[in-house]
mmCIF file with all atom_site columns, C-alpha atoms in Angstrom:
data_model
loop_
_atom_site.group_PDB
_atom_site.id
_atom_site.type_symbol
_atom_site.label_atom_id
_atom_site.label_alt_id
_atom_site.label_comp_id
_atom_site.label_asym_id
_atom_site.label_entity_id
_atom_site.label_seq_id
_atom_site.pdbx_PDB_ins_code
_atom_site.Cartn_x
_atom_site.Cartn_y
_atom_site.Cartn_z
_atom_site.occupancy
_atom_site.B_iso_or_equiv
_atom_site.pdbx_formal_charge
_atom_site.auth_seq_id
_atom_site.auth_comp_id
_atom_site.auth_asym_id
_atom_site.auth_atom_id
_atom_site.pdbx_PDB_model_num
ATOM 1   C CA . PRO A 1 1   ? 127.374 87.710  107.483 1.00 0.00 ? 1   PRO A CA 1
ATOM 2   C CA . ARG A 1 2   ? 124.882 90.438  106.741 1.00 0.00 ? 2   ARG A CA 1
ATOM 3   C CA . LYS A 1 3   ? 121.599 90.272  108.635 1.00 0.00 ? 3   LYS A CA 1
ATOM 4   C CA . ARG A 1 4   ? 118.392 90.486  106.691 1.00 0.00 ? 4   ARG A CA 1
ATOM 5   C CA . ARG A 1 5   ? 116.124 93.219  107.998 1.00 0.00 ? 5   ARG A CA 1
ATOM 6   C CA . PHE A 1 6   ? 112.895 91.411  107.289 1.00 0.00 ? 6   PHE A CA 1
ATOM 7   C CA . ALA A 1 7   ? 113.889 87.841  108.160 1.00 0.00 ? 7   ALA A CA 1
ATOM 8   C CA . LYS A 1 8   ? 111.703 87.911  111.278 1.00 0.00 ? 8   LYS A CA 1
ATOM 9   C CA . ASP A 1 9   ? 108.859 89.825  109.628 1.00 0.00 ? 9   ASP A CA 1
ATOM 10  C CA . LYS A 1 10  ? 106.241 87.119  109.035 1.00 0.00 ? 10  LYS A CA 1
ATOM 11  C CA . GLY A 1 11  ? 104.177 89.503  106.898 1.00 0.00 ? 11  GLY A CA 1
ATOM 12  C CA . PHE A 1 12  ? 107.163 90.019  104.600 1.00 0.00 ? 12  PHE A CA 1
ATOM 13  C CA . VAL A 1 13  ? 107.694 86.285  104.180 1.00 0.00 ? 13  VAL A CA 1
ATOM 14  C CA . LYS A 1 14  ? 103.970 85.730  103.613 1.00 0.00 ? 14  LYS A CA 1
ATOM 15  C CA . ASN A 1 15  ? 103.925 88.435  100.917 1.00 0.00 ? 15  ASN A CA 1
ATOM 16  C CA . GLN A 1 16  ? 107.004 86.943  99.244  1.00 0.00 ? 16  GLN A CA 1
ATOM 17  C CA . LEU A 1 17  ? 105.312 83.547  99.035  1.00 0.00 ? 17  LEU A CA 1
ATOM 18  C CA . LYS A 1 18  ? 102.116 85.144  97.731  1.00 0.00 ? 18  LYS A CA 1
ATOM 19  C CA . LEU A 1 19  ? 104.087 87.029  95.059  1.00 0.00 ? 19  LEU A CA 1
ATOM 20  C CA . SER A 1 20  ? 106.066 83.954  94.056  1.00 0.00 ? 20  SER A CA 1
ATOM 21  C CA . GLU A 1 21  ? 102.890 81.921  93.610  1.00 0.00 ? 21  GLU A CA 1
ATOM 22  C CA . PHE A 1 22  ? 101.165 84.748  91.723  1.00 0.00 ? 22  PHE A CA 1
ATOM 23  C CA . ILE A 1 23  ? 103.922 85.261  89.144  1.00 0.00 ? 23  ILE A CA 1
ATOM 24  C CA . SER A 1 24  ? 104.788 81.575  88.674  1.00 0.00 ? 24  SER A CA 1
ATOM 25  C CA . ASP A 1 25  ? 102.486 81.089  85.665  1.00 0.00 ? 25  ASP A CA 1
ATOM 26  C CA . LYS A 1 26  ? 102.564 84.634  84.250  1.00 0.00 ? 26  LYS A CA 1
ATOM 27  C CA . GLN A 1 27  ? 104.322 85.613  81.045  1.00 0.00 ? 27  GLN A CA 1
ATOM 28  C CA . TYR A 1 28  ? 103.470 89.305  81.290  1.00 0.00 ? 28  TYR A CA 1
ATOM 29  C CA . LEU A 1 29  ? 103.022 91.579  84.284  1.00 0.00 ? 29  LEU A CA 1
ATOM 30  C CA . PHE A 1 30  ? 101.657 95.092  84.486  1.00 0.00 ? 30  PHE A CA 1
ATOM 31  C CA . MET A 1 31  ? 102.761 97.260  87.378  1.00 0.00 ? 31  MET A CA 1
ATOM 32  C CA . VAL A 1 32  ? 99.842  99.532  88.257  1.00 0.00 ? 32  VAL A CA 1
ATOM 33  C CA . GLY A 1 33  ? 100.152 102.508 90.557  1.00 0.00 ? 33  GLY A CA 1
ATOM 34  C CA . PRO A 1 34  ? 100.746 106.214 90.835  1.00 0.00 ? 34  PRO A CA 1
ATOM 35  C CA . PRO A 1 35  ? 104.075 107.891 90.109  1.00 0.00 ? 35  PRO A CA 1
ATOM 36  C CA . ALA A 1 36  ? 106.722 107.447 92.811  1.00 0.00 ? 36  ALA A CA 1
ATOM 37  C CA . SER A 1 37  ? 104.908 104.534 94.433  1.00 0.00 ? 37  SER A CA 1
ATOM 38  C CA . GLY A 1 38  ? 107.896 102.195 94.215  1.00 0.00 ? 38  GLY A CA 1
ATOM 39  C CA . LYS A 1 39  ? 106.994 100.314 91.028  1.00 0.00 ? 39  LYS A CA 1
ATOM 40  C CA . THR A 1 40  ? 110.494 100.387 89.532  1.00 0.00 ? 40  THR A CA 1
ATOM 41  C CA . THR A 1 41  ? 112.189 99.548  92.823  1.00 0.00 ? 41  THR A CA 1
ATOM 42  C CA . PHE A 1 42  ? 109.769 96.646  93.254  1.00 0.00 ? 42  PHE A CA 1
ATOM 43  C CA . CYS A 1 43  ? 110.572 95.359  89.749  1.00 0.00 ? 43  CYS A CA 1
ATOM 44  C CA . GLN A 1 44  ? 114.304 95.585  90.322  1.00 0.00 ? 44  GLN A CA 1
ATOM 45  C CA . LYS A 1 45  ? 114.087 93.827  93.678  1.00 0.00 ? 45  LYS A CA 1
ATOM 46  C CA . TYR A 1 46  ? 111.457 91.156  93.165  1.00 0.00 ? 46  TYR A CA 1
ATOM 47  C CA . LEU A 1 47  ? 110.886 90.640  89.449  1.00 0.00 ? 47  LEU A CA 1
ATOM 48  C CA . LYS A 1 48  ? 114.424 89.951  88.266  1.00 0.00 ? 48  LYS A CA 1
ATOM 49  C CA . LYS A 1 49  ? 113.290 87.027  86.119  1.00 0.00 ? 49  LYS A CA 1
ATOM 50  C CA . PHE A 1 50  ? 111.214 89.436  84.021  1.00 0.00 ? 50  PHE A CA 1
ATOM 51  C CA . MET A 1 51  ? 112.534 91.896  81.463  1.00 0.00 ? 51  MET A CA 1
ATOM 52  C CA . ARG A 1 52  ? 111.494 95.350  82.686  1.00 0.00 ? 52  ARG A CA 1
ATOM 53  C CA . LEU A 1 53  ? 110.128 97.708  80.040  1.00 0.00 ? 53  LEU A CA 1
ATOM 54  C CA . SER A 1 54  ? 109.195 101.293 80.801  1.00 0.00 ? 54  SER A CA 1
ATOM 55  C CA . LYS A 1 55  ? 107.799 103.962 78.499  1.00 0.00 ? 55  LYS A CA 1
ATOM 56  C CA . ASP A 1 56  ? 110.201 106.371 80.226  1.00 0.00 ? 56  ASP A CA 1
ATOM 57  C CA . ASN A 1 57  ? 113.124 104.688 78.455  1.00 0.00 ? 57  ASN A CA 1
ATOM 58  C CA . TYR A 1 58  ? 111.812 105.280 74.930  1.00 0.00 ? 58  TYR A CA 1
ATOM 59  C CA . LYS A 1 59  ? 111.336 108.566 73.111  1.00 0.00 ? 59  LYS A CA 1
ATOM 60  C CA . THR A 1 60  ? 108.212 107.546 71.206  1.00 0.00 ? 60  THR A CA 1
ATOM 61  C CA . LYS A 1 61  ? 105.236 105.230 71.576  1.00 0.00 ? 61  LYS A CA 1
ATOM 62  C CA . ALA A 1 62  ? 106.354 103.494 68.380  1.00 0.00 ? 62  ALA A CA 1
ATOM 63  C CA . ALA A 1 63  ? 109.787 102.733 69.868  1.00 0.00 ? 63  ALA A CA 1
ATOM 64  C CA . TYR A 1 64  ? 108.124 101.326 72.983  1.00 0.00 ? 64  TYR A CA 1
ATOM 65  C CA . ARG A 1 65  ? 105.769 99.155  70.907  1.00 0.00 ? 65  ARG A CA 1
ATOM 66  C CA . ASN A 1 66  ? 108.717 97.913  68.837  1.00 0.00 ? 66  ASN A CA 1
ATOM 67  C CA . ILE A 1 67  ? 110.714 96.841  71.895  1.00 0.00 ? 67  ILE A CA 1
ATOM 68  C CA . ILE A 1 68  ? 107.672 94.957  73.210  1.00 0.00 ? 68  ILE A CA 1
ATOM 69  C CA . GLN A 1 69  ? 107.210 93.159  69.906  1.00 0.00 ? 69  GLN A CA 1
ATOM 70  C CA . GLU A 1 70  ? 110.927 92.354  69.650  1.00 0.00 ? 70  GLU A CA 1
ATOM 71  C CA . ASN A 1 71  ? 110.837 90.722  73.092  1.00 0.00 ? 71  ASN A CA 1
ATOM 72  C CA . ILE A 1 72  ? 107.350 89.187  73.005  1.00 0.00 ? 72  ILE A CA 1
ATOM 73  C CA . SER A 1 73  ? 108.725 85.697  73.755  1.00 0.00 ? 73  SER A CA 1
ATOM 74  C CA . GLU A 1 74  ? 110.368 86.904  76.988  1.00 0.00 ? 74  GLU A CA 1
ATOM 75  C CA . ARG A 1 75  ? 108.756 87.282  80.399  1.00 0.00 ? 75  ARG A CA 1
ATOM 76  C CA . LEU A 1 76  ? 107.978 91.004  80.451  1.00 0.00 ? 76  LEU A CA 1
ATOM 77  C CA . VAL A 1 77  ? 106.958 93.446  83.153  1.00 0.00 ? 77  VAL A CA 1
ATOM 78  C CA . PHE A 1 78  ? 105.468 96.745  81.996  1.00 0.00 ? 78  PHE A CA 1
ATOM 79  C CA . ASP A 1 79  ? 106.760 99.250  84.513  1.00 0.00 ? 79  ASP A CA 1
ATOM 80  C CA . ASN A 1 80  ? 104.504 102.249 83.895  1.00 0.00 ? 80  ASN A CA 1
ATOM 81  C CA . THR A 1 81  ? 101.699 103.784 85.902  1.00 0.00 ? 81  THR A CA 1
ATOM 82  C CA . ASN A 1 82  ? 99.257  101.733 83.760  1.00 0.00 ? 82  ASN A CA 1
ATOM 83  C CA . SER A 1 83  ? 96.567  103.587 85.684  1.00 0.00 ? 83  SER A CA 1
ATOM 84  C CA . GLY A 1 84  ? 93.897  103.634 83.004  1.00 0.00 ? 84  GLY A CA 1
ATOM 85  C CA . ILE A 1 85  ? 92.129  100.884 81.126  1.00 0.00 ? 85  ILE A CA 1
ATOM 86  C CA . ALA A 1 86  ? 93.104  102.389 77.760  1.00 0.00 ? 86  ALA A CA 1
ATOM 87  C CA . SER A 1 87  ? 96.827  102.470 78.613  1.00 0.00 ? 87  SER A CA 1
ATOM 88  C CA . ARG A 1 88  ? 96.774  98.786  79.596  1.00 0.00 ? 88  ARG A CA 1
ATOM 89  C CA . GLU A 1 89  ? 94.683  97.785  76.571  1.00 0.00 ? 89  GLU A CA 1
ATOM 90  C CA . ALA A 1 90  ? 97.146  99.495  74.206  1.00 0.00 ? 90  ALA A CA 1
ATOM 91  C CA . ILE A 1 91  ? 99.844  97.112  75.430  1.00 0.00 ? 91  ILE A CA 1
ATOM 92  C CA . GLU A 1 92  ? 97.550  94.071  75.759  1.00 0.00 ? 92  GLU A CA 1
ATOM 93  C CA . LYS A 1 93  ? 96.695  94.369  72.031  1.00 0.00 ? 93  LYS A CA 1
ATOM 94  C CA . LEU A 1 94  ? 100.359 93.670  71.251  1.00 0.00 ? 94  LEU A CA 1
ATOM 95  C CA . LEU A 1 95  ? 100.409 90.442  73.276  1.00 0.00 ? 95  LEU A CA 1
ATOM 96  C CA . PRO A 1 96  ? 99.392  86.974  72.057  1.00 0.00 ? 96  PRO A CA 1
ATOM 97  C CA . GLU A 1 97  ? 95.702  86.085  72.467  1.00 0.00 ? 97  GLU A CA 1
ATOM 98  C CA . ASP A 1 98  ? 96.531  83.343  74.964  1.00 0.00 ? 98  ASP A CA 1
ATOM 99  C CA . ALA A 1 99  ? 98.835  85.605  76.984  1.00 0.00 ? 99  ALA A CA 1
ATOM 100 C CA . ARG A 1 100 ? 99.141  84.819  80.698  1.00 0.00 ? 100 ARG A CA 1
ATOM 101 C CA . ILE A 1 101 ? 98.839  88.313  82.155  1.00 0.00 ? 101 ILE A CA 1
ATOM 102 C CA . GLY A 1 102 ? 99.004  89.482  85.746  1.00 0.00 ? 102 GLY A CA 1
ATOM 103 C CA . TYR A 1 103 ? 98.537  92.906  87.304  1.00 0.00 ? 103 TYR A CA 1
ATOM 104 C CA . ILE A 1 104 ? 100.471 93.987  90.371  1.00 0.00 ? 104 ILE A CA 1
ATOM 105 C CA . VAL A 1 105 ? 98.744  96.962  91.953  1.00 0.00 ? 105 VAL A CA 1
ATOM 106 C CA . ARG A 1 106 ? 100.701 99.247  94.274  1.00 0.00 ? 106 ARG A CA 1
ATOM 107 C CA . VAL A 1 107 ? 98.268  100.767 96.742  1.00 0.00 ? 107 VAL A CA 1
ATOM 108 C CA . ILE A 1 108 ? 99.665  103.905 98.340  1.00 0.00 ? 108 ILE A CA 1
ATOM 109 C CA . SER A 1 109 ? 98.140  107.154 99.482  1.00 0.00 ? 109 SER A CA 1
ATOM 110 C CA . LYS A 1 110 ? 98.636  110.305 97.432  1.00 0.00 ? 110 LYS A CA 1
ATOM 111 C CA . GLU A 1 111 ? 100.477 111.873 100.369 1.00 0.00 ? 111 GLU A CA 1
ATOM 112 C CA . GLU A 1 112 ? 102.918 108.957 100.578 1.00 0.00 ? 112 GLU A CA 1
ATOM 113 C CA . ALA A 1 113 ? 103.534 109.043 96.814  1.00 0.00 ? 113 ALA A CA 1
ATOM 114 C CA . MET A 1 114 ? 104.245 112.773 96.972  1.00 0.00 ? 114 MET A CA 1
ATOM 115 C CA . TYR A 1 115 ? 106.580 112.207 99.933  1.00 0.00 ? 115 TYR A CA 1
ATOM 116 C CA . LEU A 1 116 ? 108.439 109.448 98.067  1.00 0.00 ? 116 LEU A CA 1
ATOM 117 C CA . ASN A 1 117 ? 108.776 111.739 95.047  1.00 0.00 ? 117 ASN A CA 1
ATOM 118 C CA . LYS A 1 118 ? 110.629 114.267 97.213  1.00 0.00 ? 118 LYS A CA 1
ATOM 119 C CA . TYR A 1 119 ? 112.586 111.526 98.971  1.00 0.00 ? 119 TYR A CA 1
ATOM 120 C CA . ARG A 1 120 ? 113.754 110.056 95.644  1.00 0.00 ? 120 ARG A CA 1
ATOM 121 C CA . TYR A 1 121 ? 114.824 113.514 94.484  1.00 0.00 ? 121 TYR A CA 1
ATOM 122 C CA . PHE A 1 122 ? 116.698 114.074 97.759  1.00 0.00 ? 122 PHE A CA 1
ATOM 123 C CA . ILE A 1 123 ? 118.600 110.762 97.871  1.00 0.00 ? 123 ILE A CA 1
ATOM 124 C CA . THR A 1 124 ? 119.666 111.092 94.206  1.00 0.00 ? 124 THR A CA 1
ATOM 125 C CA . HIS A 1 125 ? 120.942 114.629 94.854  1.00 0.00 ? 125 HIS A CA 1
ATOM 126 C CA . GLY A 1 126 ? 118.574 116.022 92.240  1.00 0.00 ? 126 GLY A CA 1
ATOM 127 C CA . LYS A 1 127 ? 119.309 113.449 89.530  1.00 0.00 ? 127 LYS A CA 1
ATOM 128 C CA . ALA A 1 128 ? 115.801 112.003 89.698  1.00 0.00 ? 128 ALA A CA 1
ATOM 129 C CA . THR A 1 129 ? 113.017 114.133 88.298  1.00 0.00 ? 129 THR A CA 1
ATOM 130 C CA . LEU A 1 130 ? 110.949 115.938 90.893  1.00 0.00 ? 130 LEU A CA 1
ATOM 131 C CA . LEU A 1 131 ? 107.408 115.521 89.618  1.00 0.00 ? 131 LEU A CA 1
ATOM 132 C CA . PRO A 1 132 ? 104.959 118.403 90.098  1.00 0.00 ? 132 PRO A CA 1
ATOM 133 C CA . ALA A 1 133 ? 101.981 117.936 92.438  1.00 0.00 ? 133 ALA A CA 1
ATOM 134 C CA . VAL A 1 134 ? 99.612  118.134 89.460  1.00 0.00 ? 134 VAL A CA 1
ATOM 135 C CA . ALA A 1 135 ? 101.071 114.836 88.168  1.00 0.00 ? 135 ALA A CA 1
ATOM 136 C CA . PHE A 1 136 ? 99.876  113.105 91.335  1.00 0.00 ? 136 PHE A CA 1
ATOM 137 C CA . HIS A 1 137 ? 96.472  114.763 91.388  1.00 0.00 ? 137 HIS A CA 1
ATOM 138 C CA . ALA A 1 138 ? 95.879  113.802 87.747  1.00 0.00 ? 138 ALA A CA 1
ATOM 139 C CA . SER A 1 139 ? 97.101  110.249 88.276  1.00 0.00 ? 139 SER A CA 1
ATOM 140 C CA . TYR A 1 140 ? 94.785  109.625 91.219  1.00 0.00 ? 140 TYR A CA 1
ATOM 141 C CA . LYS A 1 141 ? 91.859  111.248 89.423  1.00 0.00 ? 141 LYS A CA 1
ATOM 142 C CA . ARG A 1 142 ? 92.098  108.985 86.347  1.00 0.00 ? 142 ARG A CA 1
ATOM 143 C CA . MET A 1 143 ? 93.132  105.798 88.191  1.00 0.00 ? 143 MET A CA 1
ATOM 144 C CA . LYS A 1 144 ? 91.049  102.757 87.160  1.00 0.00 ? 144 LYS A CA 1
ATOM 145 C CA . LEU A 1 145 ? 92.442  99.699  88.900  1.00 0.00 ? 145 LEU A CA 1
ATOM 146 C CA . PRO A 1 146 ? 92.173  96.261  87.300  1.00 0.00 ? 146 PRO A CA 1
ATOM 147 C CA . GLU A 1 147 ? 89.981  93.681  89.021  1.00 0.00 ? 147 GLU A CA 1
ATOM 148 C CA . GLY A 1 148 ? 89.741  89.922  89.054  1.00 0.00 ? 148 GLY A CA 1
ATOM 149 C CA . PRO A 1 149 ? 91.765  86.810  89.842  1.00 0.00 ? 149 PRO A CA 1
ATOM 150 C CA . ASN A 1 150 ? 94.836  87.983  87.898  1.00 0.00 ? 150 ASN A CA 1
ATOM 151 C CA . VAL A 1 151 ? 95.367  90.966  90.200  1.00 0.00 ? 151 VAL A CA 1
ATOM 152 C CA . LEU A 1 152 ? 97.761  91.021  93.133  1.00 0.00 ? 152 LEU A CA 1
ATOM 153 C CA . THR A 1 153 ? 97.307  94.041  95.361  1.00 0.00 ? 153 THR A CA 1
ATOM 154 C CA . LEU A 1 154 ? 100.275 95.186  97.403  1.00 0.00 ? 154 LEU A CA 1
ATOM 155 C CA . ASP A 1 155 ? 99.160  97.516  100.145 1.00 0.00 ? 155 ASP A CA 1
ATOM 156 C CA . TYR A 1 156 ? 102.279 98.921  101.755 1.00 0.00 ? 156 TYR A CA 1
ATOM 157 C CA . SER A 1 157 ? 102.951 101.940 103.873 1.00 0.00 ? 157 SER A CA 1
ATOM 158 C CA . TRP A 1 158 ? 106.437 103.214 103.111 1.00 0.00 ? 158 TRP A CA 1
ATOM 159 C CA . ILE A 1 159 ? 106.762 106.363 105.175 1.00 0.00 ? 159 ILE A CA 1
ATOM 160 C CA . GLY A 1 160 ? 107.033 104.581 108.516 1.00 0.00 ? 160 GLY A CA 1
ATOM 161 C CA . LYS A 1 161 ? 109.764 102.298 107.186 1.00 0.00 ? 161 LYS A CA 1
ATOM 162 C CA . LEU A 1 162 ? 111.708 105.211 105.709 1.00 0.00 ? 162 LEU A CA 1
ATOM 163 C CA . MET A 1 163 ? 111.494 107.158 108.935 1.00 0.00 ? 163 MET A CA 1
ATOM 164 C CA . LYS A 1 164 ? 112.605 104.118 110.902 1.00 0.00 ? 164 LYS A CA 1
ATOM 165 C CA . PHE A 1 165 ? 115.693 103.511 108.762 1.00 0.00 ? 165 PHE A CA 1
ATOM 166 C CA . TYR A 1 166 ? 116.656 107.012 107.618 1.00 0.00 ? 166 TYR A CA 1
ATOM 167 C CA . CYS A 1 167 ? 115.467 109.526 110.223 1.00 0.00 ? 167 CYS A CA 1
#
């Protein structure tokens, strides 16, 4: 039997319970965070009951809007940076008025995000896009985080864990 790395990590278990409770009544989730902060990985690992939609997978804004509208009855997670109010509102306008929306905010330093960008590029042998530094500077400059009771903030430090397991 395979051992679970985090089975003894009480913080991990606590965060899992917190996440489970937070998403239990949500129909729509917005991932909010800078590029390369682990939003997609988080969705794939912990939000499997939601259909993941990302602007990156569609050539135009119209195609992205259409896929949202076609799947409006599903539980959806919007896996984009969603860093500005306007970008979130553009999607929120497509949702029903009584939509149960939650925001999962990935808090990570700019340095860690830039490190993870290079790490992702390295482990995919160049298949992942290596984002330029200006993308990170711009993202952090325009970041306007959502506030209120429908926000779950995930404050993780990744570099230490990566170094522990891969260095």
